[in-house]
PDB file of C-alpha atoms in Angstrom:
ATOM      1  CA  MET A   1      96.622 147.965  42.137  1.00  0.00           C
ATOM      2  CA  LEU A   2      94.436 148.097  45.279  1.00  0.00           C
ATOM      3  CA  GLY A   3      91.694 149.975  43.521  1.00  0.00           C
ATOM      4  CA  ALA A   4      91.218 146.852  41.395  1.00  0.00           C
ATOM      5  CA  LEU A   5      90.226 144.615  44.344  1.00  0.00           C
ATOM      6  CA  PRO A   6      86.505 144.190  44.982  1.00  0.00           C
ATOM      7  CA  PRO A   7      85.169 145.834  48.153  1.00  0.00           C
ATOM      8  CA  THR A   8      84.760 143.252  51.003  1.00  0.00           C
ATOM      9  CA  LEU A   9      83.344 145.330  53.779  1.00  0.00           C
ATOM     10  CA  GLY A  10      79.823 144.438  54.420  1.00  0.00           C
ATOM     11  CA  SER A  11      79.841 141.457  52.106  1.00  0.00           C
ATOM     12  CA  LEU A  12      79.897 138.827  54.951  1.00  0.00           C
ATOM     13  CA  PRO A  13      76.503 137.551  56.125  1.00  0.00           C
ATOM     14  CA  ALA A  14      75.663 138.616  59.603  1.00  0.00           C
ATOM     15  CA  VAL A  15      76.332 136.048  62.262  1.00  0.00           C
ATOM     16  CA  GLU A  16      73.127 134.672  63.568  1.00  0.00           C
ATOM     17  CA  ARG A  17      73.311 133.892  67.349  1.00  0.00           C
ATOM     18  CA  THR A  18      70.797 132.406  69.695  1.00  0.00           C
ATOM     19  CA  LYS A  19      69.775 134.337  72.793  1.00  0.00           C
ATOM     20  CA  GLY A  20      71.939 131.974  74.780  1.00  0.00           C
ATOM     21  CA  GLN A  21      74.983 132.515  72.563  1.00  0.00           C
ATOM     22  CA  LYS A  22      74.548 136.265  72.934  1.00  0.00           C
ATOM     23  CA  ARG A  23      74.306 136.072  76.678  1.00  0.00           C
ATOM     24  CA  GLU A  24      77.435 133.713  76.747  1.00  0.00           C
ATOM     25  CA  LEU A  25      79.305 136.250  74.668  1.00  0.00           C
ATOM     26  CA  LEU A  26      78.380 139.170  76.833  1.00  0.00           C
ATOM     27  CA  SER A  27      78.969 137.120  80.160  1.00  0.00           C
ATOM     28  CA  PRO A  28      81.695 134.566  79.704  1.00  0.00           C
ATOM     29  CA  TRP A  29      81.404 133.543  83.429  1.00  0.00           C
ATOM     30  CA  ARG A  30      78.337 131.555  82.371  1.00  0.00           C
ATOM     31  CA  ALA A  31      80.703 128.831  81.212  1.00  0.00           C
ATOM     32  CA  TRP A  32      81.507 128.155  84.877  1.00  0.00           C
ATOM     33  CA  TYR A  33      78.157 126.587  85.258  1.00  0.00           C
ATOM     34  CA  ARG A  34      79.016 123.848  82.949  1.00  0.00           C
ATOM     35  CA  THR A  35      82.342 122.808  84.709  1.00  0.00           C
ATOM     36  CA  LYS A  36      82.915 119.743  86.666  1.00  0.00           C
ATOM     37  CA  ARG A  37      83.909 121.935  89.699  1.00  0.00           C
ATOM     38  CA  TRP A  38      80.452 123.544  89.679  1.00  0.00           C
ATOM     39  CA  ARG A  39      78.614 120.313  89.339  1.00  0.00           C
ATOM     40  CA  ALA A  40      80.553 119.000  92.310  1.00  0.00           C
ATOM     41  CA  LEU A  41      80.154 122.161  94.382  1.00  0.00           C
ATOM     42  CA  ARG A  42      76.306 122.201  93.829  1.00  0.00           C
ATOM     43  CA  LEU A  43      76.066 118.671  95.206  1.00  0.00           C
ATOM     44  CA  VAL A  44      78.113 119.805  98.279  1.00  0.00           C
ATOM     45  CA  ILE A  45      75.645 122.624  98.816  1.00  0.00           C
ATOM     46  CA  PHE A  46      72.589 120.237  98.379  1.00  0.00           C
ATOM     47  CA  ALA A  47      73.920 117.886 100.945  1.00  0.00           C
ATOM     48  CA  ARG A  48      74.874 120.700 103.443  1.00  0.00           C
ATOM     49  CA  ASP A  49      71.367 122.026 103.197  1.00  0.00           C
ATOM     50  CA  LEU A  50      69.879 118.454 103.445  1.00  0.00           C
ATOM     51  CA  TYR A  51      68.324 118.821  99.994  1.00  0.00           C
ATOM     52  CA  THR A  52      65.908 121.324 101.332  1.00  0.00           C
ATOM     53  CA  CYS A  53      64.734 124.585  99.965  1.00  0.00           C
ATOM     54  CA  ARG A  54      66.035 127.423 102.061  1.00  0.00           C
ATOM     55  CA  TRP A  55      63.440 130.045 100.848  1.00  0.00           C
ATOM     56  CA  PRO A  56      61.675 131.303 103.934  1.00  0.00           C
ATOM     57  CA  GLY A  57      58.385 129.422 104.357  1.00  0.00           C
ATOM     58  CA  CYS A  58      59.015 126.806 101.626  1.00  0.00           C
ATOM     59  CA  GLY A  59      61.085 123.896 102.955  1.00  0.00           C
ATOM     60  CA  PHE A  60      60.490 121.552 100.024  1.00  0.00           C
ATOM     61  CA  THR A  61      62.765 118.518 100.297  1.00  0.00           C
ATOM     62  CA  THR A  62      63.765 116.168  97.589  1.00  0.00           C
ATOM     63  CA  ALA A  63      66.695 113.913  96.590  1.00  0.00           C
ATOM     64  CA  ASP A  64      65.936 114.684  92.921  1.00  0.00           C
ATOM     65  CA  THR A  65      68.571 117.164  92.262  1.00  0.00           C
ATOM     66  CA  SER A  66      66.959 118.131  89.001  1.00  0.00           C
ATOM     67  CA  GLN A  67      64.364 120.030  91.099  1.00  0.00           C
ATOM     68  CA  LEU A  68      66.936 121.968  93.024  1.00  0.00           C
ATOM     69  CA  VAL A  69      69.109 124.987  92.363  1.00  0.00           C
ATOM     70  CA  ALA A  70      72.350 126.011  93.973  1.00  0.00           C
ATOM     71  CA  ASP A  71      71.483 129.689  94.285  1.00  0.00           C
ATOM     72  CA  HIS A  72      73.860 132.597  94.855  1.00  0.00           C
ATOM     73  CA  ARG A  73      72.420 134.530  97.825  1.00  0.00           C
ATOM     74  CA  ASP A  74      74.149 137.716  96.541  1.00  0.00           C
ATOM     75  CA  PRO A  75      74.347 137.918  92.816  1.00  0.00           C
ATOM     76  CA  HIS A  76      78.045 137.369  91.776  1.00  0.00           C
ATOM     77  CA  ARG A  77      77.943 139.303  88.431  1.00  0.00           C
ATOM     78  CA  GLY A  78      81.104 137.669  87.298  1.00  0.00           C
ATOM     79  CA  ASP A  79      83.067 138.005  90.491  1.00  0.00           C
ATOM     80  CA  GLU A  80      84.852 134.796  90.621  1.00  0.00           C
ATOM     81  CA  ALA A  81      85.472 134.642  94.468  1.00  0.00           C
ATOM     82  CA  ARG A  82      81.736 135.193  95.106  1.00  0.00           C
ATOM     83  CA  PHE A  83      80.751 132.750  92.408  1.00  0.00           C
ATOM     84  CA  TRP A  84      82.743 129.830  94.095  1.00  0.00           C
ATOM     85  CA  SER A  85      82.068 130.876  97.726  1.00  0.00           C
ATOM     86  CA  GLU A  86      80.199 128.123  99.610  1.00  0.00           C
ATOM     87  CA  GLY A  87      78.968 130.833 102.055  1.00  0.00           C
ATOM     88  CA  ASN A  88      77.280 132.583  99.165  1.00  0.00           C
ATOM     89  CA  LEU A  89      75.336 129.580  98.040  1.00  0.00           C
ATOM     90  CA  GLN A  90      72.041 128.112  99.229  1.00  0.00           C
ATOM     91  CA  THR A  91      69.762 125.377  98.046  1.00  0.00           C
ATOM     92  CA  LEU A  92      66.388 126.531  96.451  1.00  0.00           C
ATOM     93  CA  CYS A  93      63.759 124.517  94.883  1.00  0.00           C
ATOM     94  CA  LYS A  94      63.311 125.317  91.097  1.00  0.00           C
ATOM     95  CA  PRO A  95      59.936 127.048  91.577  1.00  0.00           C
ATOM     96  CA  CYS A  96      61.240 129.373  94.382  1.00  0.00           C
ATOM     97  CA  HIS A  97      64.367 130.173  92.444  1.00  0.00           C
ATOM     98  CA  ASP A  98      62.635 130.875  89.084  1.00  0.00           C
ATOM     99  CA  SER A  99      59.796 132.970  90.535  1.00  0.00           C
ATOM    100  CA  ARG A 100      60.294 134.246  94.054  1.00  0.00           C
ATOM    101  CA  LYS A 101      64.088 134.813  93.993  1.00  0.00           C
ATOM    102  CA  GLN A 102      64.071 136.376  90.461  1.00  0.00           C
ATOM    103  CA  ARG A 103      61.235 138.674  91.551  1.00  0.00           C
ATOM    104  CA  ALA A 104      63.209 139.712  94.647  1.00  0.00           C
ATOM    105  CA  GLU A 105      66.434 140.327  92.627  1.00  0.00           C
ATOM    106  CA  ARG A 106      64.515 142.460  90.136  1.00  0.00           C
ATOM    107  CA  ALA A 107      62.935 144.512  92.864  1.00  0.00           C
ATOM    108  CA  ALA A 108      66.338 145.081  94.501  1.00  0.00           C
ATOM    109  CA  MET A 109      67.769 146.392  91.282  1.00  0.00           C
ATOM    110  CA  ARG A 110      65.097 149.184  91.011  1.00  0.00           C
TER     111      ARG A 110
END
């Protein structure tokens, strides 16, 4: 009776995922960045740091929070305590975060 059933393995189309969806699947902690708790915490960090980039030698200041990043000094890599720790967070301007900080983290991994 089972021999009469058509084979189904491999008959479903492959699931197409975007790069972001693949990253989310492999790193479920990324969803923490979309929580109300995170949005509130990042504003606390910006206010604590007087909306000023803490990268040495930068000092860019703005009230436009879209130009600022609440950056983890030490990468959390999914460690929940490190992710939410105010002591592990600092304000960086977007250019410093996206270039200098990323370059420094990549160099540290080598």
